[in-house]
Each structure stands twice: as structure tokens, then as C-alpha cells.
Amino acid sequence: MSRYLRLGVNIDHVATIRNARGGDHPDPVRAAEIVARCGGDGITAHLREDRRHIRDDDLKRIQDATDLPLNLEMAATDEMLAIALAHQPHAACIVPEKREERTTEGGLDAAGQHNHLAPIVGQLKDAGIRVSLFIEASERQLDAALQLAVPVVEFHTGEYAHAALDGDNAKVASELKRITDMSALAAKNGIEPHAGHGLTYDNVQPIAAIPQLAELNIGHYLIGEAIFDGLEPAVLKMRELMDLAR
Ligand code: PXP
């Protein structure tokens, strides 16, 4: 039997709606509590440099509200490093925020940025934070992750999701193969592979079926479905689809 696949729920877009009015409703902390109650395995939140969704004070409130592990998505900057070290999330996923930090597909250019990333990765690891790099599924980026000695990589599924949306079956198949092959290679080299971005009820199962993947991080679609069905049913349905695919 395949290993259990964890579901990290990205609650950023609850904060996006809150911030549209500048007040405190809807509160992403309430979303985190619901995720905890209905069997989500983690909370993912991206503190962006422009604070367009999650804000600094949300982090502590999320950590206080649930026992679920917090996966902090962060740019590789001194400001974000200091915030991560102060909050001690379970995991930190380094993501690109600026054009020059990313590959053509949108993942972090870990290969091109080795010298910049190495000290940040080192300080996060020294603090006991599980570091992950959000990279495209390529040997070049995986090699860079190995050089940086991170325990986790998260493969960017955006291209796969776009191809599925466009009905481009050949591209869906080639993206899936890339993610499948790189997940196997990561696991073989002792790196735990995760995946995320753009995953939906319709496209999640082929990704969830990749046996080496240990975690999916899903946000925008779940929060969108929550508008119609509620967050708990949305999380439960995603959970069921993931389980059926294993
Ligand atoms: N994983 C990472 C590293 C992300 O930055 C994001 C948000 O872009 C997600 C997963 C979730 O993506 P989505 O909101 O499209 O489900």
C-alpha cells in the first residue's frame, strides 16, 4: 500500500478576501481551525513582502489556534528569515517572489541562486525548521536542492494544472511524467518530495497517485469551493480524492 499523502491547506486567500475590505473578516485563523477539525494535515501560509494576504500577526494567531504544523512560505530575504526564526514554524518553503528569482516555469531558481540561498537555508536548518524549496521538476533544480542539502522539495504543478485546464493532453502527460520521474529521483536521493499549485478536484488524482509524494499543498481552489460548499466539505472531498488515488 502507498504511504499516506498529507494535505496542507493554504489559507492565504481567506486573508485575500479579508484584506479586500481592510477589516478582520473573514479571519484565516478560523479557516485554520476548520482545517484542523476536519483532518487537514497542515496549514500553509505565505507571508509576502507586500503582505497582500497573510499579515505578520496572523502567523502567531494561526500557531496559537491549532496544533497543526505550520508551513511558512517565504521569499529568501533577510526580513523573512528573521520572521521565520522568530516564529519557528514547523517548515519553511522558500518560494520566488521576484521575476529574477524564478525559472521560466515559476519555480525557485535554486540552481542560479545557490550562493544567495545557502546561508538562508543553513540558518533555517540550524533553527530546526524543516526547509523546502519550491522548484520546477527538473534535474537541474533537484541537483541544486541536493547541493543545498534541503530535506524537502515541493514540485511546482502550475504547468501541469494549466495544461489540464487547456485540455492539452500531450502536455498534461509530459508534465506528469516529469513530476513523477523527479519525485522518484528526489526520494532516491533522500529528499522528501511534495507538490502543489493549481491543484483542483479535477486534476489532483494523477498527482496524488505518484507514490513518492508525501504532501500536497492546496489553496486557491479549496477556498474557492468553500465559498459554495463550506471549507470543511471542500477539504473532506479533496482528502477523499487523494485517498482514492493512492
Ligand atoms: N505551494 C506553494 C509553494 C505555493 O506558493 C502555493 C501558492 O501559490 C501553493 C502550494 C498552493 O497553490 P494554489 O493556491 O494554487 O493551490
PDB file of C-alpha atoms and ligand atoms in Angstrom:
ATOM      1  CA  MET A   1       0.000   0.000   0.000  1.00  0.00           C
ATOM      2  CA  SER A   2       1.193   3.521  -0.764  1.00  0.00           C
ATOM      3  CA  ARG A   3       2.125   5.863   2.013  1.00  0.00           C
ATOM      4  CA  TYR A   4      -0.446   8.321   3.339  1.00  0.00           C
ATOM      5  CA  LEU A   5      -0.376  11.578   1.407  1.00  0.00           C
ATOM      6  CA  ARG A   6      -0.600  14.631   3.647  1.00  0.00           C
ATOM      7  CA  LEU A   7      -2.809  17.566   2.713  1.00  0.00           C
ATOM      8  CA  GLY A   8      -1.531  21.001   3.642  1.00  0.00           C
ATOM      9  CA  VAL A   9      -4.215  23.630   3.191  1.00  0.00           C
ATOM     10  CA  ASN A  10      -3.060  27.037   2.071  1.00  0.00           C
ATOM     11  CA  ILE A  11      -5.314  29.600   3.740  1.00  0.00           C
ATOM     12  CA  ASP A  12      -3.831  32.711   2.122  1.00  0.00           C
ATOM     13  CA  HIS A  13      -6.891  33.510   0.094  1.00  0.00           C
ATOM     14  CA  VAL A  14      -9.139  33.755   3.114  1.00  0.00           C
ATOM     15  CA  ALA A  15      -6.860  36.646   4.024  1.00  0.00           C
ATOM     16  CA  THR A  16      -7.091  37.983   0.457  1.00  0.00           C
ATOM     17  CA  ILE A  17     -10.852  38.361   0.902  1.00  0.00           C
ATOM     18  CA  ARG A  18     -10.402  39.870   4.369  1.00  0.00           C
ATOM     19  CA  ASN A  19      -7.895  42.388   3.080  1.00  0.00           C
ATOM     20  CA  ALA A  20     -10.204  43.477   0.256  1.00  0.00           C
ATOM     21  CA  ARG A  21     -12.113  45.396   2.953  1.00  0.00           C
ATOM     22  CA  GLY A  22      -9.222  46.038   5.295  1.00  0.00           C
ATOM     23  CA  GLY A  23     -11.019  44.697   8.366  1.00  0.00           C
ATOM     24  CA  ASP A  24     -10.692  41.403  10.202  1.00  0.00           C
ATOM     25  CA  HIS A  25     -13.317  39.259   8.450  1.00  0.00           C
ATOM     26  CA  PRO A  26     -13.071  36.549   7.196  1.00  0.00           C
ATOM     27  CA  ASP A  27     -10.332  35.512   9.582  1.00  0.00           C
ATOM     28  CA  PRO A  28      -7.779  32.997   8.219  1.00  0.00           C
ATOM     29  CA  VAL A  29      -7.401  31.680  11.784  1.00  0.00           C
ATOM     30  CA  ARG A  30     -10.973  30.430  11.654  1.00  0.00           C
ATOM     31  CA  ALA A  31     -10.098  28.620   8.422  1.00  0.00           C
ATOM     32  CA  ALA A  32      -7.083  27.047  10.140  1.00  0.00           C
ATOM     33  CA  GLU A  33      -9.328  25.823  12.968  1.00  0.00           C
ATOM     34  CA  ILE A  34     -11.737  24.232  10.492  1.00  0.00           C
ATOM     35  CA  VAL A  35      -8.867  22.569   8.632  1.00  0.00           C
ATOM     36  CA  ALA A  36      -7.606  21.157  11.944  1.00  0.00           C
ATOM     37  CA  ARG A  37     -11.069  19.886  12.851  1.00  0.00           C
ATOM     38  CA  CYS A  38     -11.710  18.103   9.582  1.00  0.00           C
ATOM     39  CA  GLY A  39      -8.487  16.218   9.177  1.00  0.00           C
ATOM     40  CA  GLY A  40      -6.170  18.540   7.284  1.00  0.00           C
ATOM     41  CA  ASP A  41      -2.546  17.693   7.985  1.00  0.00           C
ATOM     42  CA  GLY A  42      -1.032  21.151   7.967  1.00  0.00           C
ATOM     43  CA  ILE A  43      -1.577  24.842   7.431  1.00  0.00           C
ATOM     44  CA  THR A  44       0.357  26.601   4.720  1.00  0.00           C
ATOM     45  CA  ALA A  45       0.635  30.381   4.650  1.00  0.00           C
ATOM     46  CA  HIS A  46       2.712  32.726   2.528  1.00  0.00           C
ATOM     47  CA  LEU A  47       3.835  35.914   4.218  1.00  0.00           C
ATOM     48  CA  ARG A  48       4.554  38.000   1.153  1.00  0.00           C
ATOM     49  CA  GLU A  49       6.785  41.017   1.144  1.00  0.00           C
ATOM     50  CA  ASP A  50       3.800  43.186   0.179  1.00  0.00           C
ATOM     51  CA  ARG A  51       1.551  41.495   2.830  1.00  0.00           C
ATOM     52  CA  ARG A  52      -1.146  41.148   0.212  1.00  0.00           C
ATOM     53  CA  HIS A  53      -2.796  38.313   2.107  1.00  0.00           C
ATOM     54  CA  ILE A  54      -1.327  36.853   5.319  1.00  0.00           C
ATOM     55  CA  ARG A  55      -0.045  39.528   7.720  1.00  0.00           C
ATOM     56  CA  ASP A  56       2.619  39.276  10.383  1.00  0.00           C
ATOM     57  CA  ASP A  57       0.216  38.981  13.310  1.00  0.00           C
ATOM     58  CA  ASP A  58      -1.699  36.182  11.549  1.00  0.00           C
ATOM     59  CA  LEU A  59       1.261  33.835  11.934  1.00  0.00           C
ATOM     60  CA  LYS A  60       1.246  33.736  15.724  1.00  0.00           C
ATOM     61  CA  ARG A  61      -2.528  33.610  15.827  1.00  0.00           C
ATOM     62  CA  ILE A  62      -2.502  30.611  13.464  1.00  0.00           C
ATOM     63  CA  GLN A  63       0.160  28.891  15.546  1.00  0.00           C
ATOM     64  CA  ASP A  64      -1.765  29.546  18.774  1.00  0.00           C
ATOM     65  CA  ALA A  65      -5.076  28.391  17.328  1.00  0.00           C
ATOM     66  CA  THR A  66      -4.139  24.900  16.149  1.00  0.00           C
ATOM     67  CA  ASP A  67      -1.588  22.176  16.790  1.00  0.00           C
ATOM     68  CA  LEU A  68      -1.220  21.542  13.081  1.00  0.00           C
ATOM     69  CA  PRO A  69       2.248  22.060  11.670  1.00  0.00           C
ATOM     70  CA  LEU A  70       2.657  25.457  10.027  1.00  0.00           C
ATOM     71  CA  ASN A  71       4.416  25.531   6.688  1.00  0.00           C
ATOM     72  CA  LEU A  72       5.579  29.112   6.158  1.00  0.00           C
ATOM     73  CA  GLU A  73       6.108  30.028   2.527  1.00  0.00           C
ATOM     74  CA  MET A  74       8.711  32.756   2.340  1.00  0.00           C
ATOM     75  CA  ALA A  75      10.966  34.633  -0.029  1.00  0.00           C
ATOM     76  CA  ALA A  76      14.694  34.227   0.552  1.00  0.00           C
ATOM     77  CA  THR A  77      15.177  37.632   2.178  1.00  0.00           C
ATOM     78  CA  ASP A  78      16.707  38.761   5.457  1.00  0.00           C
ATOM     79  CA  GLU A  79      13.351  40.138   6.565  1.00  0.00           C
ATOM     80  CA  MET A  80      11.564  36.822   6.033  1.00  0.00           C
ATOM     81  CA  LEU A  81      14.424  34.864   7.563  1.00  0.00           C
ATOM     82  CA  ALA A  82      14.156  36.944  10.757  1.00  0.00           C
ATOM     83  CA  ILE A  83      10.389  36.385  10.865  1.00  0.00           C
ATOM     84  CA  ALA A  84      10.802  32.630  10.356  1.00  0.00           C
ATOM     85  CA  LEU A  85      13.430  32.420  13.082  1.00  0.00           C
ATOM     86  CA  ALA A  86      11.187  34.381  15.453  1.00  0.00           C
ATOM     87  CA  HIS A  87       8.105  32.237  14.778  1.00  0.00           C
ATOM     88  CA  GLN A  88       9.765  28.820  14.463  1.00  0.00           C
ATOM     89  CA  PRO A  89       7.246  27.261  12.061  1.00  0.00           C
ATOM     90  CA  HIS A  90       7.462  23.503  11.581  1.00  0.00           C
ATOM     91  CA  ALA A  91       8.560  24.051   7.976  1.00  0.00           C
ATOM     92  CA  ALA A  92       9.661  26.871   5.729  1.00  0.00           C
ATOM     93  CA  CYS A  93       9.169  26.610   1.993  1.00  0.00           C
ATOM     94  CA  ILE A  94      11.335  29.052   0.069  1.00  0.00           C
ATOM     95  CA  VAL A  95       9.410  30.455  -2.872  1.00  0.00           C
ATOM     96  CA  PRO A  96      10.301  33.036  -5.510  1.00  0.00           C
ATOM     97  CA  GLU A  97       8.624  36.412  -5.336  1.00  0.00           C
ATOM     98  CA  LYS A  98      10.593  38.378  -7.899  1.00  0.00           C
ATOM     99  CA  ARG A  99      10.951  37.583 -11.579  1.00  0.00           C
ATOM    100  CA  GLU A 100      14.718  37.126 -11.358  1.00  0.00           C
ATOM    101  CA  GLU A 101      14.320  34.524  -8.613  1.00  0.00           C
ATOM    102  CA  ARG A 102      12.232  32.158 -10.671  1.00  0.00           C
ATOM    103  CA  THR A 103      12.645  29.737 -13.527  1.00  0.00           C
ATOM    104  CA  THR A 104      10.610  30.022 -16.708  1.00  0.00           C
ATOM    105  CA  GLU A 105       8.014  27.737 -15.175  1.00  0.00           C
ATOM    106  CA  GLY A 106       7.697  29.735 -11.998  1.00  0.00           C
ATOM    107  CA  GLY A 107       9.647  27.613  -9.517  1.00  0.00           C
ATOM    108  CA  LEU A 108      12.529  28.967  -7.488  1.00  0.00           C
ATOM    109  CA  ASP A 109      15.763  29.107  -9.494  1.00  0.00           C
ATOM    110  CA  ALA A 110      17.690  27.199  -6.827  1.00  0.00           C
ATOM    111  CA  ALA A 111      20.443  26.396  -9.308  1.00  0.00           C
ATOM    112  CA  GLY A 112      21.022  30.036 -10.271  1.00  0.00           C
ATOM    113  CA  GLN A 113      20.750  31.322  -6.722  1.00  0.00           C
ATOM    114  CA  HIS A 114      22.836  28.820  -4.791  1.00  0.00           C
ATOM    115  CA  ASN A 115      25.116  31.383  -3.157  1.00  0.00           C
ATOM    116  CA  HIS A 116      22.225  33.538  -2.058  1.00  0.00           C
ATOM    117  CA  LEU A 117      20.166  30.620  -0.745  1.00  0.00           C
ATOM    118  CA  ALA A 118      22.880  28.659   1.067  1.00  0.00           C
ATOM    119  CA  PRO A 119      23.193  30.897   4.172  1.00  0.00           C
ATOM    120  CA  ILE A 120      19.415  31.290   4.487  1.00  0.00           C
ATOM    121  CA  VAL A 121      18.834  27.544   4.198  1.00  0.00           C
ATOM    122  CA  GLY A 122      21.642  26.985   6.705  1.00  0.00           C
ATOM    123  CA  GLN A 123      20.175  29.335   9.324  1.00  0.00           C
ATOM    124  CA  LEU A 124      16.683  27.873   8.967  1.00  0.00           C
ATOM    125  CA  LYS A 125      18.056  24.355   9.328  1.00  0.00           C
ATOM    126  CA  ASP A 126      20.169  25.322  12.327  1.00  0.00           C
ATOM    127  CA  ALA A 127      16.979  26.599  13.972  1.00  0.00           C
ATOM    128  CA  GLY A 128      15.372  23.184  13.483  1.00  0.00           C
ATOM    129  CA  ILE A 129      12.984  24.358  10.764  1.00  0.00           C
ATOM    130  CA  ARG A 130      12.301  21.847   8.006  1.00  0.00           C
ATOM    131  CA  VAL A 131      13.373  23.621   4.824  1.00  0.00           C
ATOM    132  CA  SER A 132      11.774  23.052   1.489  1.00  0.00           C
ATOM    133  CA  LEU A 133      12.406  24.634  -1.915  1.00  0.00           C
ATOM    134  CA  PHE A 134       9.526  25.262  -4.306  1.00  0.00           C
ATOM    135  CA  ILE A 135      11.131  24.226  -7.592  1.00  0.00           C
ATOM    136  CA  GLU A 136      10.149  23.032 -11.034  1.00  0.00           C
ATOM    137  CA  ALA A 137      10.519  19.316 -11.584  1.00  0.00           C
ATOM    138  CA  SER A 138      13.886  19.284 -13.358  1.00  0.00           C
ATOM    139  CA  GLU A 139      17.181  17.533 -12.722  1.00  0.00           C
ATOM    140  CA  ARG A 140      18.968  20.873 -12.643  1.00  0.00           C
ATOM    141  CA  GLN A 141      16.824  22.249  -9.836  1.00  0.00           C
ATOM    142  CA  LEU A 142      16.827  18.955  -7.967  1.00  0.00           C
ATOM    143  CA  ASP A 143      20.624  18.862  -8.166  1.00  0.00           C
ATOM    144  CA  ALA A 144      20.694  22.347  -6.677  1.00  0.00           C
ATOM    145  CA  ALA A 145      18.397  21.199  -3.862  1.00  0.00           C
ATOM    146  CA  LEU A 146      20.800  18.335  -3.189  1.00  0.00           C
ATOM    147  CA  GLN A 147      23.741  20.738  -3.100  1.00  0.00           C
ATOM    148  CA  LEU A 148      21.826  22.896  -0.636  1.00  0.00           C
ATOM    149  CA  ALA A 149      21.096  19.777   1.448  1.00  0.00           C
ATOM    150  CA  VAL A 150      17.422  20.552   1.975  1.00  0.00           C
ATOM    151  CA  PRO A 151      15.272  17.715   3.352  1.00  0.00           C
ATOM    152  CA  VAL A 152      12.237  18.578   1.203  1.00  0.00           C
ATOM    153  CA  VAL A 153      11.405  19.915  -2.246  1.00  0.00           C
ATOM    154  CA  GLU A 154       7.973  20.969  -3.407  1.00  0.00           C
ATOM    155  CA  PHE A 155       7.434  20.488  -7.116  1.00  0.00           C
ATOM    156  CA  HIS A 156       5.554  23.260  -8.883  1.00  0.00           C
ATOM    157  CA  THR A 157       2.474  21.776 -10.540  1.00  0.00           C
ATOM    158  CA  GLY A 158       1.405  25.015 -12.236  1.00  0.00           C
ATOM    159  CA  GLU A 159       2.343  23.959 -15.768  1.00  0.00           C
ATOM    160  CA  TYR A 160       0.556  20.652 -15.283  1.00  0.00           C
ATOM    161  CA  ALA A 161      -2.544  22.461 -13.995  1.00  0.00           C
ATOM    162  CA  HIS A 162      -2.521  24.931 -16.895  1.00  0.00           C
ATOM    163  CA  ALA A 163      -2.192  22.141 -19.437  1.00  0.00           C
ATOM    164  CA  ALA A 164      -5.125  20.316 -17.816  1.00  0.00           C
ATOM    165  CA  LEU A 165      -7.207  23.488 -17.954  1.00  0.00           C
ATOM    166  CA  ASP A 166      -6.343  23.952 -21.648  1.00  0.00           C
ATOM    167  CA  GLY A 167      -7.229  20.323 -22.413  1.00  0.00           C
ATOM    168  CA  ASP A 168      -3.694  19.821 -23.758  1.00  0.00           C
ATOM    169  CA  ASN A 169      -3.430  16.101 -23.073  1.00  0.00           C
ATOM    170  CA  ALA A 170       0.066  15.682 -24.514  1.00  0.00           C
ATOM    171  CA  LYS A 171       1.393  18.420 -22.237  1.00  0.00           C
ATOM    172  CA  VAL A 172      -0.500  17.004 -19.245  1.00  0.00           C
ATOM    173  CA  ALA A 173       1.178  13.643 -19.882  1.00  0.00           C
ATOM    174  CA  SER A 174       4.658  15.138 -20.269  1.00  0.00           C
ATOM    175  CA  GLU A 175       4.286  17.317 -17.160  1.00  0.00           C
ATOM    176  CA  LEU A 176       3.028  14.363 -15.185  1.00  0.00           C
ATOM    177  CA  LYS A 177       5.975  12.267 -16.323  1.00  0.00           C
ATOM    178  CA  ARG A 178       8.410  14.985 -15.314  1.00  0.00           C
ATOM    179  CA  ILE A 179       6.888  15.297 -11.841  1.00  0.00           C
ATOM    180  CA  THR A 180       6.706  11.510 -11.476  1.00  0.00           C
ATOM    181  CA  ASP A 181      10.336  10.998 -12.546  1.00  0.00           C
ATOM    182  CA  MET A 182      11.665  13.810 -10.380  1.00  0.00           C
ATOM    183  CA  SER A 183       9.664  12.613  -7.361  1.00  0.00           C
ATOM    184  CA  ALA A 184      11.283   9.196  -7.720  1.00  0.00           C
ATOM    185  CA  LEU A 185      14.723  10.757  -8.141  1.00  0.00           C
ATOM    186  CA  ALA A 186      14.235  13.034  -5.133  1.00  0.00           C
ATOM    187  CA  ALA A 187      13.157  10.132  -2.930  1.00  0.00           C
ATOM    188  CA  LYS A 188      16.058   8.020  -4.169  1.00  0.00           C
ATOM    189  CA  ASN A 189      18.409  10.787  -3.068  1.00  0.00           C
ATOM    190  CA  GLY A 190      16.825  11.121   0.360  1.00  0.00           C
ATOM    191  CA  ILE A 191      14.779  14.265  -0.334  1.00  0.00           C
ATOM    192  CA  GLU A 192      11.072  14.132   0.534  1.00  0.00           C
ATOM    193  CA  PRO A 193       9.053  15.327  -2.459  1.00  0.00           C
ATOM    194  CA  HIS A 194       5.902  17.446  -2.072  1.00  0.00           C
ATOM    195  CA  ALA A 195       3.835  19.117  -4.800  1.00  0.00           C
ATOM    196  CA  GLY A 196       1.447  21.992  -5.207  1.00  0.00           C
ATOM    197  CA  HIS A 197      -0.003  24.913  -7.138  1.00  0.00           C
ATOM    198  CA  GLY A 198      -3.172  24.957  -9.190  1.00  0.00           C
ATOM    199  CA  LEU A 199      -4.463  21.601  -7.946  1.00  0.00           C
ATOM    200  CA  THR A 200      -8.220  21.016  -8.163  1.00  0.00           C
ATOM    201  CA  TYR A 201     -10.732  18.188  -7.730  1.00  0.00           C
ATOM    202  CA  ASP A 202     -10.349  17.515 -11.466  1.00  0.00           C
ATOM    203  CA  ASN A 203      -6.574  17.376 -11.725  1.00  0.00           C
ATOM    204  CA  VAL A 204      -5.398  16.186  -8.298  1.00  0.00           C
ATOM    205  CA  GLN A 205      -5.632  12.442  -8.709  1.00  0.00           C
ATOM    206  CA  PRO A 206      -2.822  11.732 -11.196  1.00  0.00           C
ATOM    207  CA  ILE A 207      -0.519  13.802  -8.978  1.00  0.00           C
ATOM    208  CA  ALA A 208      -1.791  12.135  -5.786  1.00  0.00           C
ATOM    209  CA  ALA A 209      -1.072   8.754  -7.362  1.00  0.00           C
ATOM    210  CA  ILE A 210       2.676   9.443  -7.547  1.00  0.00           C
ATOM    211  CA  PRO A 211       3.819   7.077  -4.812  1.00  0.00           C
ATOM    212  CA  GLN A 212       6.854   9.004  -3.539  1.00  0.00           C
ATOM    213  CA  LEU A 213       4.941  12.229  -2.917  1.00  0.00           C
ATOM    214  CA  ALA A 214       4.408  12.791   0.795  1.00  0.00           C
ATOM    215  CA  GLU A 215       2.407  16.031   0.802  1.00  0.00           C
ATOM    216  CA  LEU A 216       0.264  18.236  -1.406  1.00  0.00           C
ATOM    217  CA  ASN A 217      -0.285  21.902  -0.627  1.00  0.00           C
ATOM    218  CA  ILE A 218      -3.555  23.214  -1.994  1.00  0.00           C
ATOM    219  CA  GLY A 219      -5.137  26.610  -1.502  1.00  0.00           C
ATOM    220  CA  HIS A 220      -6.885  28.702  -4.109  1.00  0.00           C
ATOM    221  CA  TYR A 221      -9.243  26.038  -5.391  1.00  0.00           C
ATOM    222  CA  LEU A 222     -10.251  24.860  -1.911  1.00  0.00           C
ATOM    223  CA  ILE A 223     -11.013  28.380  -0.735  1.00  0.00           C
ATOM    224  CA  GLY A 224     -12.963  28.956  -3.955  1.00  0.00           C
ATOM    225  CA  GLU A 225     -15.019  25.799  -3.395  1.00  0.00           C
ATOM    226  CA  ALA A 226     -15.513  26.792   0.229  1.00  0.00           C
ATOM    227  CA  ILE A 227     -17.483  29.820  -0.963  1.00  0.00           C
ATOM    228  CA  PHE A 228     -20.102  27.470  -2.362  1.00  0.00           C
ATOM    229  CA  ASP A 229     -19.911  24.384  -0.151  1.00  0.00           C
ATOM    230  CA  GLY A 230     -18.076  25.418   3.006  1.00  0.00           C
ATOM    231  CA  LEU A 231     -14.446  24.772   3.850  1.00  0.00           C
ATOM    232  CA  GLU A 232     -14.958  21.511   5.713  1.00  0.00           C
ATOM    233  CA  PRO A 233     -16.785  19.723   2.836  1.00  0.00           C
ATOM    234  CA  ALA A 234     -14.175  21.059   0.396  1.00  0.00           C
ATOM    235  CA  VAL A 235     -11.276  19.730   2.458  1.00  0.00           C
ATOM    236  CA  LEU A 236     -13.022  16.404   3.023  1.00  0.00           C
ATOM    237  CA  LYS A 237     -13.734  15.985  -0.686  1.00  0.00           C
ATOM    238  CA  MET A 238     -10.130  16.764  -1.627  1.00  0.00           C
ATOM    239  CA  ARG A 239      -8.977  14.327   1.073  1.00  0.00           C
ATOM    240  CA  GLU A 240     -11.220  11.596  -0.342  1.00  0.00           C
ATOM    241  CA  LEU A 241      -9.994  12.144  -3.918  1.00  0.00           C
ATOM    242  CA  MET A 242      -6.393  11.982  -2.732  1.00  0.00           C
ATOM    243  CA  ASP A 243      -7.011   8.781  -0.761  1.00  0.00           C
ATOM    244  CA  LEU A 244      -8.766   7.147  -3.714  1.00  0.00           C
ATOM    245  CA  ALA A 245      -5.765   7.868  -5.925  1.00  0.00           C
ATOM    246  CA  ARG A 246      -3.224   6.158  -3.623  1.00  0.00           C
TER     247      ARG A 246
HETATM  248  N1  PXP B   1       2.639  25.504  -2.766  1.00  0.00           N
HETATM  249  C1  PXP B   1       3.319  26.666  -2.866  1.00  0.00           C
HETATM  250  C2  PXP B   1       4.784  26.655  -2.611  1.00  0.00           C
HETATM  251  C3  PXP B   1       2.654  27.860  -3.171  1.00  0.00           C
HETATM  252  O1  PXP B   1       3.339  29.004  -3.253  1.00  0.00           O
HETATM  253  C4  PXP B   1       1.258  27.824  -3.346  1.00  0.00           C
HETATM  254  C5  PXP B   1       0.518  29.090  -3.624  1.00  0.00           C
HETATM  255  O2  PXP B   1       0.864  29.563  -4.847  1.00  0.00           O
HETATM  256  C6  PXP B   1       0.600  26.605  -3.248  1.00  0.00           C
HETATM  257  C7  PXP B   1       1.305  25.456  -2.954  1.00  0.00           C
HETATM  258  C8  PXP B   1      -0.884  26.496  -3.412  1.00  0.00           C
HETATM  259  O3  PXP B   1      -1.267  26.819  -4.715  1.00  0.00           O
HETATM  260  P1  PXP B   1      -2.775  27.023  -5.034  1.00  0.00           P
HETATM  261  O4  PXP B   1      -3.257  28.185  -4.222  1.00  0.00           O
HETATM  262  O5  PXP B   1      -2.809  27.267  -6.499  1.00  0.00           O
HETATM  263  O6  PXP B   1      -3.491  25.757  -4.635  1.00  0.00           O
END
